[in-house]
Coordinates of C-alpha atoms in Angstrom, one line a residue:
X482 CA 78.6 151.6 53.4
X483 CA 77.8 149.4 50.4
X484 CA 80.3 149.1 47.3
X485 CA 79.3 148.5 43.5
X486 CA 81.7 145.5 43.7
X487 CA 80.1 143.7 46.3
X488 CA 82.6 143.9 48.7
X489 CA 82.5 145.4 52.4
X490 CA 85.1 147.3 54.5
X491 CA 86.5 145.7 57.8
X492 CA 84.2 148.0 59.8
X493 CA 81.1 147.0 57.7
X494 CA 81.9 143.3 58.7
X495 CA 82.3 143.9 62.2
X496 CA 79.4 145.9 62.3
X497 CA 77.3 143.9 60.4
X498 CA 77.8 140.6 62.9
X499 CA 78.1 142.4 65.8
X500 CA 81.8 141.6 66.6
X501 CA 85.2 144.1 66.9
X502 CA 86.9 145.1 64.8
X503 CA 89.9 143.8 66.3
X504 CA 88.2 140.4 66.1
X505 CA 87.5 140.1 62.7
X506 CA 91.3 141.5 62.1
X507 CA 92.5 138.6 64.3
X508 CA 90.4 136.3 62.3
X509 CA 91.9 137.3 59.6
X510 CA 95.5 137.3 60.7
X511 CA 95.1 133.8 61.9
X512 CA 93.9 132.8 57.7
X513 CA 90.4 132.0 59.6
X514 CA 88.7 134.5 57.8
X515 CA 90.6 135.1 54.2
X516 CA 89.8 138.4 52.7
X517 CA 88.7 139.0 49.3
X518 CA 91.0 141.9 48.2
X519 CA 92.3 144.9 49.3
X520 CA 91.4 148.7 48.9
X521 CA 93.7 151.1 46.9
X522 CA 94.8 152.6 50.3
X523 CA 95.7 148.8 51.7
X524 CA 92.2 148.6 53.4
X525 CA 91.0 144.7 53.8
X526 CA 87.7 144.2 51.8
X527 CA 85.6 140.9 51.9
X528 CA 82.9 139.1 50.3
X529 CA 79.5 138.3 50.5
X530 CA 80.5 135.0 52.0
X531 CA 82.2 136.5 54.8
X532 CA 79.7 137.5 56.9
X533 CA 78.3 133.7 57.5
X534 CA 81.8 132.4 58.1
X535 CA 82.3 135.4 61.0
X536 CA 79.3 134.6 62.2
X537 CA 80.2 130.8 62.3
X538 CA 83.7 131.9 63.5
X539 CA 82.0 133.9 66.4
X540 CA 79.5 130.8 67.6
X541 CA 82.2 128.5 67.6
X542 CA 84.6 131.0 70.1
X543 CA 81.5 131.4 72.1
X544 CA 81.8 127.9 73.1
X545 CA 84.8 128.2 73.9
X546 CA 86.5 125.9 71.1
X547 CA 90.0 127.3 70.5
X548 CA 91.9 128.4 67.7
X549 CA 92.7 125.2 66.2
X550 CA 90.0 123.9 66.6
X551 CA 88.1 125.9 64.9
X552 CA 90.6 125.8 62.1
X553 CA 89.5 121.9 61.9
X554 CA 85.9 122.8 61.8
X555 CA 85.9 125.6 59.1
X556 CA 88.3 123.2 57.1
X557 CA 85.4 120.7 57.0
X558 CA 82.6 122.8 56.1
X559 CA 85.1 124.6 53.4
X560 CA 85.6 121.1 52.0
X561 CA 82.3 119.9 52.9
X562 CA 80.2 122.4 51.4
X563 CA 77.3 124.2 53.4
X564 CA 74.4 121.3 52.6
X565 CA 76.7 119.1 54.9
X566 CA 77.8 121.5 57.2
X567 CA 80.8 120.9 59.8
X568 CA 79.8 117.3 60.8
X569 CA 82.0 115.1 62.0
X570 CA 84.5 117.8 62.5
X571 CA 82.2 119.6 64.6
X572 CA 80.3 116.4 66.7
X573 CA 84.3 115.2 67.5
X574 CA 85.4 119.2 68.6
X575 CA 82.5 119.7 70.3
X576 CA 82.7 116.2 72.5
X577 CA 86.1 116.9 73.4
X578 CA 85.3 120.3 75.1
X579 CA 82.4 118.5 76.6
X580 CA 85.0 115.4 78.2
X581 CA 87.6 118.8 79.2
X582 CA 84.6 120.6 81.1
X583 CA 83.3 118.1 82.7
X584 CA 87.3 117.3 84.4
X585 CA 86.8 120.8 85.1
X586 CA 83.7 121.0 86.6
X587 CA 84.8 117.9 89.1
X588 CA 88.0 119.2 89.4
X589 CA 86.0 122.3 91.1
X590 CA 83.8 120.2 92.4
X591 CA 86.5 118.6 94.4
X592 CA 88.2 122.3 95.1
X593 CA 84.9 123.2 97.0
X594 CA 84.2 120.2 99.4
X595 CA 88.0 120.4 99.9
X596 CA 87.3 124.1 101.1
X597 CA 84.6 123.1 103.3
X598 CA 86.2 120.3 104.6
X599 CA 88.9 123.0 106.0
X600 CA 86.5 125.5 107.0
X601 CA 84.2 122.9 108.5
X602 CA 86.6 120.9 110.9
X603 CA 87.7 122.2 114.0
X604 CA 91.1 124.6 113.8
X605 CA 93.4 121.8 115.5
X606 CA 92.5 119.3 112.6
X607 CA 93.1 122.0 110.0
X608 CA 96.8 121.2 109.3
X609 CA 96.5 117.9 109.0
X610 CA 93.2 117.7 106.8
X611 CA 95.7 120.4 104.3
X612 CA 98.3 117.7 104.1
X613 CA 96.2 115.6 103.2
X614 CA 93.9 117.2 100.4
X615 CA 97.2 119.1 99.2
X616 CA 99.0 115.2 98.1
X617 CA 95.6 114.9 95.9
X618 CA 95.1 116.0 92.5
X619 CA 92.2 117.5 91.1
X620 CA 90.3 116.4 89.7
X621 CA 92.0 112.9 91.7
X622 CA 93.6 110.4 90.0
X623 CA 93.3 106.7 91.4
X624 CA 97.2 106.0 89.7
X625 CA 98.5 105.2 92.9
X626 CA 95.9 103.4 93.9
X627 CA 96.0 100.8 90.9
X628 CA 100.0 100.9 91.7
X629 CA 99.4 99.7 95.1
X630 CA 97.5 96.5 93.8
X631 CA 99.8 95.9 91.3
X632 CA 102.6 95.5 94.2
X633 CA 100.1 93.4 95.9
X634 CA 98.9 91.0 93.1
X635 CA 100.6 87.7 92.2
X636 CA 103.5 89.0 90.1
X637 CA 102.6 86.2 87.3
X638 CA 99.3 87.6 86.8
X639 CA 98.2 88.1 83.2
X640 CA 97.6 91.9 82.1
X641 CA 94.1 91.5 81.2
X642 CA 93.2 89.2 84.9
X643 CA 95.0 92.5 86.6
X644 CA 92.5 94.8 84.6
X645 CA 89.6 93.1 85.7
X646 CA 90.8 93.1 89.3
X647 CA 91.7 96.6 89.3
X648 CA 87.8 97.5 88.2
X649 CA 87.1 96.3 91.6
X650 CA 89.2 97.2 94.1
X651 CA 89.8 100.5 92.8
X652 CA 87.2 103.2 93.5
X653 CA 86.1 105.4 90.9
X654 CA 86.3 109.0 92.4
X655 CA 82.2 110.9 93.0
X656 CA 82.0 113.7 90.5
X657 CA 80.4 115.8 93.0
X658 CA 81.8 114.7 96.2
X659 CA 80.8 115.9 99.9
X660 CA 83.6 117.0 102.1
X661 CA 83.7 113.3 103.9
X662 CA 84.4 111.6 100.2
X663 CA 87.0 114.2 99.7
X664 CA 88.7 113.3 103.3
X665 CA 88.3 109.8 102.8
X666 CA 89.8 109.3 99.2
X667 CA 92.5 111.6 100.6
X668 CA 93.0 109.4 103.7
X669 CA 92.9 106.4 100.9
X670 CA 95.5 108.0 98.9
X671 CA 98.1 108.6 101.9
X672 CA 97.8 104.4 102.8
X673 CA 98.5 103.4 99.2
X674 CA 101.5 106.3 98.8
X675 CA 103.1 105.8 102.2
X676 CA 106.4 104.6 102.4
X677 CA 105.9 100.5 103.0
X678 CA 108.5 97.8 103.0
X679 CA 107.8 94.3 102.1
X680 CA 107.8 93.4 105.7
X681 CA 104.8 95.6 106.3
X682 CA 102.8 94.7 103.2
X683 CA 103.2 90.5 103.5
X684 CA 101.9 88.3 100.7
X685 CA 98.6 86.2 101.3
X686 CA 99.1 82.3 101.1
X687 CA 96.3 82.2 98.6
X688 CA 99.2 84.0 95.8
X689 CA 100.5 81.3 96.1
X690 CA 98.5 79.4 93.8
X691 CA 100.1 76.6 91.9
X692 CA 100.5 76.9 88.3
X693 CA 101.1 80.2 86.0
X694 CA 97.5 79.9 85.4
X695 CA 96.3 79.7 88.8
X696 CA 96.4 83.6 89.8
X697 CA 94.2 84.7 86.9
X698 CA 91.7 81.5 87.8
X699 CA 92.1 82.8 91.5
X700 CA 91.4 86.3 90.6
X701 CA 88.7 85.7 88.0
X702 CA 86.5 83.6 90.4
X703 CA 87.0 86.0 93.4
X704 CA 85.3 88.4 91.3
X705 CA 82.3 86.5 90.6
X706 CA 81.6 85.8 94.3
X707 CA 82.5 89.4 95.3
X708 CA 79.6 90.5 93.1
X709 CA 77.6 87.4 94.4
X710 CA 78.3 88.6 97.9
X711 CA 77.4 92.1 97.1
X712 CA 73.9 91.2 96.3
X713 CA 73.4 89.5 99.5
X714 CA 75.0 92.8 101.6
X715 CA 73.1 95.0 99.7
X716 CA 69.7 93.2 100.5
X717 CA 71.0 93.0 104.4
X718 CA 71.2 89.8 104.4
X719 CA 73.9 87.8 106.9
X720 CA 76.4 85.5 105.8
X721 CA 75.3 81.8 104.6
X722 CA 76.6 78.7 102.6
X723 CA 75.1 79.1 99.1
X724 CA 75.9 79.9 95.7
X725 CA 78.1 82.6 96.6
X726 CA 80.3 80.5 99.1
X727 CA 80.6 77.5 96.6
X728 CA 81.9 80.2 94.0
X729 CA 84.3 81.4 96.9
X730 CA 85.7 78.3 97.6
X731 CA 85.8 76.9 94.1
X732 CA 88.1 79.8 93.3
X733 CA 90.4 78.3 95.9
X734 CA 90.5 75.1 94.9
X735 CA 90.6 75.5 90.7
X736 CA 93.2 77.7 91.5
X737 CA 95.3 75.2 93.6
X738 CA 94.3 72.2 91.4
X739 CA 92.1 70.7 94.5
X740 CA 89.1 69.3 95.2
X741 CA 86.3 71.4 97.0
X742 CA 85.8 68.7 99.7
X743 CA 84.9 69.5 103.6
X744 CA 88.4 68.9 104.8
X745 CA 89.5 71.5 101.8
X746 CA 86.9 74.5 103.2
X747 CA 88.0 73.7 106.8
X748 CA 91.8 74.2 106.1
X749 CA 90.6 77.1 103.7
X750 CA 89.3 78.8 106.4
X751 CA 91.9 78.6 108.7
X752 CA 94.4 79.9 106.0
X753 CA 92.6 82.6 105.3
X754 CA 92.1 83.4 108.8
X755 CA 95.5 84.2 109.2
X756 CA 96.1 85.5 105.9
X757 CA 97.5 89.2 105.7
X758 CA 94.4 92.1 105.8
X759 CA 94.1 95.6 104.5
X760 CA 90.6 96.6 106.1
X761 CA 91.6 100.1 107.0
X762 CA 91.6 100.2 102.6
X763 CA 88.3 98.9 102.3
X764 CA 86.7 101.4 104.9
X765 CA 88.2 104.1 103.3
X766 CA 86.9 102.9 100.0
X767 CA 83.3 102.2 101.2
X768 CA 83.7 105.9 102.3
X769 CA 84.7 107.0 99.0
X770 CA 81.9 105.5 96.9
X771 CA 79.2 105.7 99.6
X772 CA 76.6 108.9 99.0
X773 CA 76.2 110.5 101.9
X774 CA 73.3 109.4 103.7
X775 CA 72.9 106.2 101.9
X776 CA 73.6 102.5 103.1
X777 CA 77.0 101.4 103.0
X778 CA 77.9 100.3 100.0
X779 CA 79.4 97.0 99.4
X780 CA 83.1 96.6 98.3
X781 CA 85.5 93.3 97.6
X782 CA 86.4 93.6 100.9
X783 CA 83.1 93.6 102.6
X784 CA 82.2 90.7 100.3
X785 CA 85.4 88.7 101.4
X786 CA 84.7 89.1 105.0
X787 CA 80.7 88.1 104.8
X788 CA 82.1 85.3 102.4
X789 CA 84.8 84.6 105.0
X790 CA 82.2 84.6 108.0
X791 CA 80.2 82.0 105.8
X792 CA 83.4 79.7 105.7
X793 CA 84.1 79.9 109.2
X794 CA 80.1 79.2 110.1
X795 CA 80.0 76.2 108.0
X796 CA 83.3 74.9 108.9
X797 CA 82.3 75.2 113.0
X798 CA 79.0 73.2 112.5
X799 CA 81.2 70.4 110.2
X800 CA 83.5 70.5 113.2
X801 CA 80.9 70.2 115.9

């Protein structure tokens, strides 16, 4: 029902944006919606400007943006004025919820090929594959994987040479994984979180690198050739001396101050030969970022090994 003074009861309100009652009082009592008076008998009444800001109010709930943040939107646009609208505000709100539901969507993602994964695998393994998935977050987090690496690592390498590293040998979790993905990043995260002494987890020679500059240039050039390698692997091609061995070796030798001569690459490659190896990582990780029913994909440790099988072929035929 209309009033002379412009105004309109809490019913009229409701009514008029298609909401409750009890939502536009709980608007209200929250200071989202402010009223414009009240009625001789203690009734709220609100302006003509109420019904747009309720109708606001009820898009912005209806994607699911809570309280406050809707507080921070209407702020704007109050202080904003309507030709500008709820901008920034608005753009800012609206990409956080879109960052929240999307950890939520993969964290059900994950929940579902973990399910199938149970109901899929034959009833003796079931115990086993719930130990497993149940020491996994979701959606996973790949913390204890970059932990691992960092007790591995040279401990004199710089912060910013460990970052890079870290962007390869730790695999980014599939949004939408299959139930293998999920079993093998679960597999992955029981290696890195199992109890380990220092006996067990021995540190390569090539750490050893001379220098407190020689990890990072260790490091940094192992990257290159990784990716160099990776190329090669993904093309199927077999290991070879070329580009990506020199950048291999020359890793090696900036790092230990040497000279990439023949004699160098021979005793590189029986260093490396004996050189602690974590394989059992790298297969779960090429199980982790692999689709299913694509080729393998190539990881720093299937580069190392075709870069390793290059050494080992060229340093037989200098031998011979």
């Amino acid at each position: 029902m209309s009033h002379d003074d412009g105004l309109c009861s809490i019913g009229e309100l409701a009514e008029r944006a298609g909401v409750t009652v009890k939502a536009v009082r709980f608007y209200s009592d929250n200071g989202l919606l402010p009223e414009a008076a009240r009625s001789a008998g203690g009734h709220r009444r609100y302006g003509p400007d109420a019904l747009d800001r309720l109708r606001m109010l009820r898009s912005l709930r209806a994607l699911g943006l809570p309280v406050r943040e809707v507080r921070r939107v209407l702020d704007e646009e109050e202080k904003n004025g309507a030709q500008d609208g709820a901008g920034s505000v608005l753009e800012d709100v609206v990409a956080g919820q879109l960052r929240e539901l999307g950890s939520q969507l993969t964290a059900l993602r994950w929940r579902e090929a973990g399910m199938r994964l149970v109901l899929e695998c034959p009833p003796g393994e079931r115990a086993d594959r719930l130990r497993l998935i149940g020491a996994v977050s979701t959606p996973p987090s790949t913390a204890p994987l970059a932990r691992f690496w960092r007790a591995w690592l040279p401990p004199r390498m710089p912060a910013r040479a460990t970052a890079a590293f870290l962007e390869v040998a730790v695999p980014q979790p599939p949004e939408n994984p299959d139930p293998a993905q999920v079993l093998a990043f679960a597999r992955l995260n029981a290696l890195v979180t199992r109890p380990c002494t220092g006996a067990e987890r021995p540190q390569p020679e090539a750490h050893k690198a001379a220098g407190p500059r020689g990890p990072a240039v260790l490091y940094a050039g192992l990257a290159q050739a990784y990716e160099l390698a990776g190329t090669q692997l993904r093309r199927g091609h077999g290991p070879y001396a070329g580009e990506e061995l020199d950048c291999f070796v020359d890793a090696y030798a900036s790092a230990y101050g040497s000279r990439d001569t023949p004699a160098f690459r021979s005793a590189l490659a029986g260093q490396l030969a004996v050189d602690p190896r974590i394989d059992r990582y790298w297969e779960l990780v090429t199980g982790v970022i692999t689709a299913p029913g694509s080729p393998p994909e190539p990881t720093a440790g299937t580069a190392h090994d075709w870069l390793l099988a290059a050494l080992d072929t060229q340093a037989v035929a200098a031998a011979g």
